[in-house]
mmCIF file of C-alpha atoms in Angstrom:
data_model
loop_
_atom_site.group_PDB
_atom_site.id
_atom_site.type_symbol
_atom_site.label_atom_id
_atom_site.label_comp_id
_atom_site.label_asym_id
_atom_site.label_seq_id
_atom_site.Cartn_x
_atom_site.Cartn_y
_atom_site.Cartn_z
ATOM 1 C CA UNK X 1 -40.945 -21.040 17.388
ATOM 2 C CA UNK X 2 -40.257 -20.497 13.724
ATOM 3 C CA UNK X 3 -39.196 -16.953 12.845
ATOM 4 C CA UNK X 4 -39.477 -16.147 9.114
ATOM 5 C CA UNK X 5 -36.722 -13.526 9.131
ATOM 6 C CA UNK X 6 -34.319 -15.945 10.840
ATOM 7 C CA UNK X 7 -33.885 -17.962 7.655
ATOM 8 C CA UNK X 8 -30.214 -19.053 7.281
ATOM 9 C CA UNK X 9 -28.191 -17.285 4.651
ATOM 10 C CA UNK X 10 -27.733 -19.306 1.485
ATOM 11 C CA UNK X 11 -24.002 -20.300 1.425
ATOM 12 C CA UNK X 12 -23.895 -19.755 -2.337
ATOM 13 C CA UNK X 13 -25.188 -16.183 -2.008
ATOM 14 C CA UNK X 14 -22.930 -15.521 0.976
ATOM 15 C CA UNK X 15 -19.799 -16.676 -0.828
ATOM 16 C CA UNK X 16 -20.790 -14.713 -3.939
ATOM 17 C CA UNK X 17 -21.128 -11.551 -1.843
ATOM 18 C CA UNK X 18 -17.774 -12.102 -0.137
ATOM 19 C CA UNK X 19 -16.012 -12.686 -3.442
ATOM 20 C CA UNK X 20 -17.562 -9.506 -4.875
ATOM 21 C CA UNK X 21 -16.515 -7.499 -1.814
ATOM 22 C CA UNK X 22 -12.982 -8.909 -1.825
ATOM 23 C CA UNK X 23 -12.497 -8.153 -5.514
ATOM 24 C CA UNK X 24 -13.789 -4.606 -4.963
ATOM 25 C CA UNK X 25 -11.183 -4.125 -2.223
ATOM 26 C CA UNK X 26 -8.537 -5.504 -4.583
ATOM 27 C CA UNK X 27 -9.461 -2.896 -7.180
ATOM 28 C CA UNK X 28 -9.243 -0.221 -4.485
ATOM 29 C CA UNK X 29 -5.676 -1.314 -3.718
ATOM 30 C CA UNK X 30 -4.801 -1.285 -7.418
ATOM 31 C CA UNK X 31 -6.007 2.323 -7.720
ATOM 32 C CA UNK X 32 -4.005 3.269 -4.648
ATOM 33 C CA UNK X 33 -0.860 1.728 -6.151
ATOM 34 C CA UNK X 34 -1.373 3.569 -9.452
ATOM 35 C CA UNK X 35 -1.847 6.891 -7.660
ATOM 36 C CA UNK X 36 1.318 6.444 -5.597
ATOM 37 C CA UNK X 37 3.336 5.374 -8.631
ATOM 38 C CA UNK X 38 2.133 8.418 -10.576
ATOM 39 C CA UNK X 39 3.271 10.648 -7.719
ATOM 40 C CA UNK X 40 6.599 8.805 -7.638
ATOM 41 C CA UNK X 41 7.314 9.955 -11.210
ATOM 42 C CA UNK X 42 6.980 13.551 -10.031
ATOM 43 C CA UNK X 43 9.239 12.846 -7.049
ATOM 44 C CA UNK X 44 11.907 11.364 -9.331
ATOM 45 C CA UNK X 45 11.844 14.491 -11.489
ATOM 46 C CA UNK X 46 12.127 16.691 -8.391
ATOM 47 C CA UNK X 47 15.088 14.626 -7.147
ATOM 48 C CA UNK X 48 16.856 15.031 -10.468
ATOM 49 C CA UNK X 49 16.109 18.773 -10.562
ATOM 50 C CA UNK X 50 17.444 19.200 -7.031
ATOM 51 C CA UNK X 51 20.594 17.242 -7.922
ATOM 52 C CA UNK X 52 21.175 19.373 -11.018
ATOM 53 C CA UNK X 53 21.230 22.546 -8.959
ATOM 54 C CA UNK X 54 23.457 20.917 -6.360
ATOM 55 C CA UNK X 55 20.776 20.785 -3.660
ATOM 56 C CA UNK X 56 21.563 17.292 -2.435
ATOM 57 C CA UNK X 57 19.864 17.898 0.922
ATOM 58 C CA UNK X 58 16.464 18.272 -0.773
ATOM 59 C CA UNK X 59 17.259 15.388 -3.134
ATOM 60 C CA UNK X 60 17.985 13.162 -0.157
ATOM 61 C CA UNK X 61 14.745 14.109 1.623
ATOM 62 C CA UNK X 62 12.759 13.255 -1.509
ATOM 63 C CA UNK X 63 14.722 10.022 -2.002
ATOM 64 C CA UNK X 64 13.730 8.976 1.504
ATOM 65 C CA UNK X 65 10.066 9.633 0.659
ATOM 66 C CA UNK X 66 10.497 7.535 -2.474
ATOM 67 C CA UNK X 67 11.883 4.643 -0.416
ATOM 68 C CA UNK X 68 8.893 4.913 1.902
ATOM 69 C CA UNK X 69 6.353 4.994 -0.922
ATOM 70 C CA UNK X 70 7.951 1.994 -2.631
ATOM 71 C CA UNK X 71 7.596 0.004 0.586
ATOM 72 C CA UNK X 72 3.940 1.006 0.793
ATOM 73 C CA UNK X 73 3.387 -0.075 -2.827
ATOM 74 C CA UNK X 74 5.044 -3.419 -2.110
ATOM 75 C CA UNK X 75 2.810 -3.922 0.932
ATOM 76 C CA UNK X 76 -0.321 -3.078 -1.077
ATOM 77 C CA UNK X 77 0.648 -5.458 -3.876
ATOM 78 C CA UNK X 78 1.226 -8.294 -1.397
ATOM 79 C CA UNK X 79 -2.180 -7.554 0.158
ATOM 80 C CA UNK X 80 -3.794 -7.713 -3.296
ATOM 81 C CA UNK X 81 -2.358 -11.229 -3.729
ATOM 82 C CA UNK X 82 -3.716 -12.164 -0.297
ATOM 83 C CA UNK X 83 -7.188 -10.927 -1.257
ATOM 84 C CA UNK X 84 -7.096 -13.165 -4.319
ATOM 85 C CA UNK X 85 -5.974 -16.013 -2.067
ATOM 86 C CA UNK X 86 -9.051 -15.560 0.132
ATOM 87 C CA UNK X 87 -11.299 -15.589 -2.962
ATOM 88 C CA UNK X 88 -9.778 -18.917 -4.046
ATOM 89 C CA UNK X 89 -10.105 -20.336 -0.536
ATOM 90 C CA UNK X 90 -13.770 -19.302 -0.528
ATOM 91 C CA UNK X 91 -14.374 -21.123 -3.787
ATOM 92 C CA UNK X 92 -12.815 -24.290 -2.364
ATOM 93 C CA UNK X 93 -14.778 -23.935 0.875
ATOM 94 C CA UNK X 94 -18.040 -23.583 -1.015
ATOM 95 C CA UNK X 95 -17.242 -26.652 -3.119
ATOM 96 C CA UNK X 96 -16.820 -28.627 0.118
ATOM 97 C CA UNK X 97 -20.030 -27.115 1.509
ATOM 98 C CA UNK X 98 -21.973 -28.704 -1.361
ATOM 99 C CA UNK X 99 -20.876 -32.095 -0.032
ATOM 100 C CA UNK X 100 -20.883 -31.408 3.702
ATOM 101 C CA UNK X 101 -24.039 -29.314 3.718
ATOM 102 C CA UNK X 102 -22.452 -26.359 5.505
ATOM 103 C CA UNK X 103 -19.423 -24.086 5.351
ATOM 104 C CA UNK X 104 -16.269 -25.367 7.032
ATOM 105 C CA UNK X 105 -13.902 -23.394 9.254
ATOM 106 C CA UNK X 106 -10.716 -22.457 7.448
ATOM 107 C CA UNK X 107 -7.486 -21.758 9.326
ATOM 108 C CA UNK X 108 -5.923 -20.354 6.143
ATOM 109 C CA UNK X 109 -8.722 -17.833 5.563
ATOM 110 C CA UNK X 110 -8.535 -16.844 9.226
ATOM 111 C CA UNK X 111 -4.766 -16.321 8.994
ATOM 112 C CA UNK X 112 -4.971 -14.148 5.877
ATOM 113 C CA UNK X 113 -7.954 -12.136 7.127
ATOM 114 C CA UNK X 114 -6.136 -11.507 10.391
ATOM 115 C CA UNK X 115 -3.409 -9.794 8.363
ATOM 116 C CA UNK X 116 -5.749 -7.881 6.049
ATOM 117 C CA UNK X 117 -7.730 -6.271 8.886
ATOM 118 C CA UNK X 118 -4.470 -4.587 9.943
ATOM 119 C CA UNK X 119 -3.996 -2.915 6.561
ATOM 120 C CA UNK X 120 -5.043 0.748 7.054
ATOM 121 C CA UNK X 121 -6.242 1.180 3.464
ATOM 122 C CA UNK X 122 -8.954 -1.500 3.758
ATOM 123 C CA UNK X 123 -9.140 -2.161 7.515
ATOM 124 C CA UNK X 124 -12.774 -1.083 7.996
ATOM 125 C CA UNK X 125 -14.197 -3.198 5.164
ATOM 126 C CA UNK X 126 -12.049 -6.194 6.125
ATOM 127 C CA UNK X 127 -13.266 -6.013 9.726
ATOM 128 C CA UNK X 128 -16.862 -6.030 8.484
ATOM 129 C CA UNK X 129 -16.175 -9.057 6.262
ATOM 130 C CA UNK X 130 -14.383 -10.772 9.117
ATOM 131 C CA UNK X 131 -17.431 -10.404 11.359
ATOM 132 C CA UNK X 132 -19.667 -11.882 8.648
ATOM 133 C CA UNK X 133 -17.311 -14.845 8.272
ATOM 134 C CA UNK X 134 -17.306 -15.433 12.040
ATOM 135 C CA UNK X 135 -21.127 -15.467 12.078
ATOM 136 C CA UNK X 136 -21.146 -17.888 9.151
ATOM 137 C CA UNK X 137 -18.733 -20.204 10.968
ATOM 138 C CA UNK X 138 -15.998 -19.909 8.332
ATOM 139 C CA UNK X 139 -13.465 -18.481 10.775
ATOM 140 C CA UNK X 140 -13.252 -18.220 14.540
ATOM 141 C CA UNK X 141 -13.603 -15.001 16.478
ATOM 142 C CA UNK X 142 -10.092 -13.623 16.615
ATOM 143 C CA UNK X 143 -8.335 -12.252 19.643
ATOM 144 C CA UNK X 144 -7.757 -8.521 19.251
ATOM 145 C CA UNK X 145 -4.022 -8.623 18.782
ATOM 146 C CA UNK X 146 -1.957 -5.478 18.987
ATOM 147 C CA UNK X 147 -1.925 -3.741 15.640
ATOM 148 C CA UNK X 148 1.318 -4.190 13.798
ATOM 149 C CA UNK X 149 2.848 -0.829 13.118
ATOM 150 C CA UNK X 150 4.760 -0.527 9.859
ATOM 151 C CA UNK X 151 5.541 3.122 10.510
ATOM 152 C CA UNK X 152 8.515 2.320 12.729
ATOM 153 C CA UNK X 153 10.005 0.319 9.882
ATOM 154 C CA UNK X 154 9.157 2.992 7.320
ATOM 155 C CA UNK X 155 10.627 5.731 9.505
ATOM 156 C CA UNK X 156 13.915 3.891 9.856
ATOM 157 C CA UNK X 157 15.100 3.541 6.259
ATOM 158 C CA UNK X 158 18.671 2.431 5.898
ATOM 159 C CA UNK X 159 21.003 5.161 4.678
ATOM 160 C CA UNK X 160 22.321 2.733 2.113
ATOM 161 C CA UNK X 161 18.862 2.275 0.590
ATOM 162 C CA UNK X 162 18.314 6.024 0.262
ATOM 163 C CA UNK X 163 21.734 6.452 -1.325
ATOM 164 C CA UNK X 164 20.929 3.641 -3.737
ATOM 165 C CA UNK X 165 17.770 5.457 -4.867
ATOM 166 C CA UNK X 166 19.734 8.683 -5.324
ATOM 167 C CA UNK X 167 22.328 6.875 -7.421
ATOM 168 C CA UNK X 168 19.613 5.177 -9.483
ATOM 169 C CA UNK X 169 17.882 8.455 -10.361
ATOM 170 C CA UNK X 170 20.949 10.679 -10.810
ATOM 171 C CA UNK X 171 23.227 8.141 -12.526
ATOM 172 C CA UNK X 172 22.872 9.857 -15.907
ATOM 173 C CA UNK X 173 24.013 13.140 -14.374
ATOM 174 C CA UNK X 174 27.127 11.456 -13.020
ATOM 175 C CA UNK X 175 27.802 9.856 -16.391
ATOM 176 C CA UNK X 176 27.621 13.224 -18.169
ATOM 177 C CA UNK X 177 29.847 14.885 -15.582
ATOM 178 C CA UNK X 178 32.327 12.011 -15.289
ATOM 179 C CA UNK X 179 33.586 11.685 -11.736
ATOM 180 C CA UNK X 180 32.799 15.301 -10.829
ATOM 181 C CA UNK X 181 30.501 15.525 -7.773
ATOM 182 C CA UNK X 182 26.997 16.720 -8.579
ATOM 183 C CA UNK X 183 27.427 19.796 -6.419
ATOM 184 C CA UNK X 184 30.188 20.921 -8.798
ATOM 185 C CA UNK X 185 28.327 20.103 -11.991
ATOM 186 C CA UNK X 186 26.012 23.049 -11.551
ATOM 187 C CA UNK X 187 26.957 26.060 -13.618
ATOM 188 C CA UNK X 188 28.260 29.031 -11.599
ATOM 189 C CA UNK X 189 25.277 31.120 -12.610
ATOM 190 C CA UNK X 190 22.904 28.416 -11.349
ATOM 191 C CA UNK X 191 24.845 27.970 -8.136
ATOM 192 C CA UNK X 192 24.118 31.561 -7.067
ATOM 193 C CA UNK X 193 20.667 30.712 -5.829
ATOM 194 C CA UNK X 194 18.889 33.527 -3.990
ATOM 195 C CA UNK X 195 17.314 33.056 -0.567
ATOM 196 C CA UNK X 196 13.890 33.464 -2.154
ATOM 197 C CA UNK X 197 14.548 30.665 -4.650
ATOM 198 C CA UNK X 198 15.800 28.359 -1.890
ATOM 199 C CA UNK X 199 12.619 28.925 0.089
ATOM 200 C CA UNK X 200 10.599 28.122 -3.015
ATOM 201 C CA UNK X 201 12.531 24.854 -3.452
ATOM 202 C CA UNK X 202 11.896 23.930 0.180
ATOM 203 C CA UNK X 203 8.184 24.576 -0.339
ATOM 204 C CA UNK X 204 8.187 22.259 -3.348
ATOM 205 C CA UNK X 205 9.813 19.482 -1.321
ATOM 206 C CA UNK X 206 7.289 19.885 1.491
ATOM 207 C CA UNK X 207 4.392 19.904 -0.979
ATOM 208 C CA UNK X 208 5.672 16.711 -2.612
ATOM 209 C CA UNK X 209 5.961 15.006 0.794
ATOM 210 C CA UNK X 210 2.423 16.080 1.683
ATOM 211 C CA UNK X 211 1.009 14.627 -1.556
ATOM 212 C CA UNK X 212 2.714 11.292 -0.971
ATOM 213 C CA UNK X 213 1.469 11.149 2.627
ATOM 214 C CA UNK X 214 -2.104 11.935 1.561
ATOM 215 C CA UNK X 215 -2.023 9.146 -1.024
ATOM 216 C CA UNK X 216 -0.709 6.602 1.478
ATOM 217 C CA UNK X 217 -3.284 7.620 4.048
ATOM 218 C CA UNK X 218 -6.289 7.651 1.684
#
């Protein structure tokens, strides 16, 4: 029995929708990267301020957050490239569909989509797109693999990497002070920090960490 609402989706319209959705997700990642990088500028300033007053403990905590955020930015930028890769694969698939009369399964699209659905920032929309592609026969229904957890990697930054970031940001302070350790560069009057001021500095560090975490989670 013919059912009017069961009309197959036009491959051209389907591919156009997917490309639009994928590009929208790419723009979302770009905004996320810009937001994190803007916050990183504030973190760098806070690291330098902490180093100037000899508070290397706070500087190190912030440097670790900077290492984490840079890894997140790198992951988002790689994902943006992968989104563009899927768009190109879709264009090629549609070109073949004009000849074959239907969309072909693509192992490459399936591989990339399998990675994108694990990206927290766009997981929900990628899962929805993945389901549409399965229904259209472009990819196979994927086994629900265990989610890869980047947090363990991000929580285990190498000490060397953190120290490298500290050196990168505070290098000009070392140059001005020669070989004198940063803790000794601080003027005696500045070094006499009150307990109230120290608590205020700790609050600033915690606030900066919270802003970075909210950006990475949004």
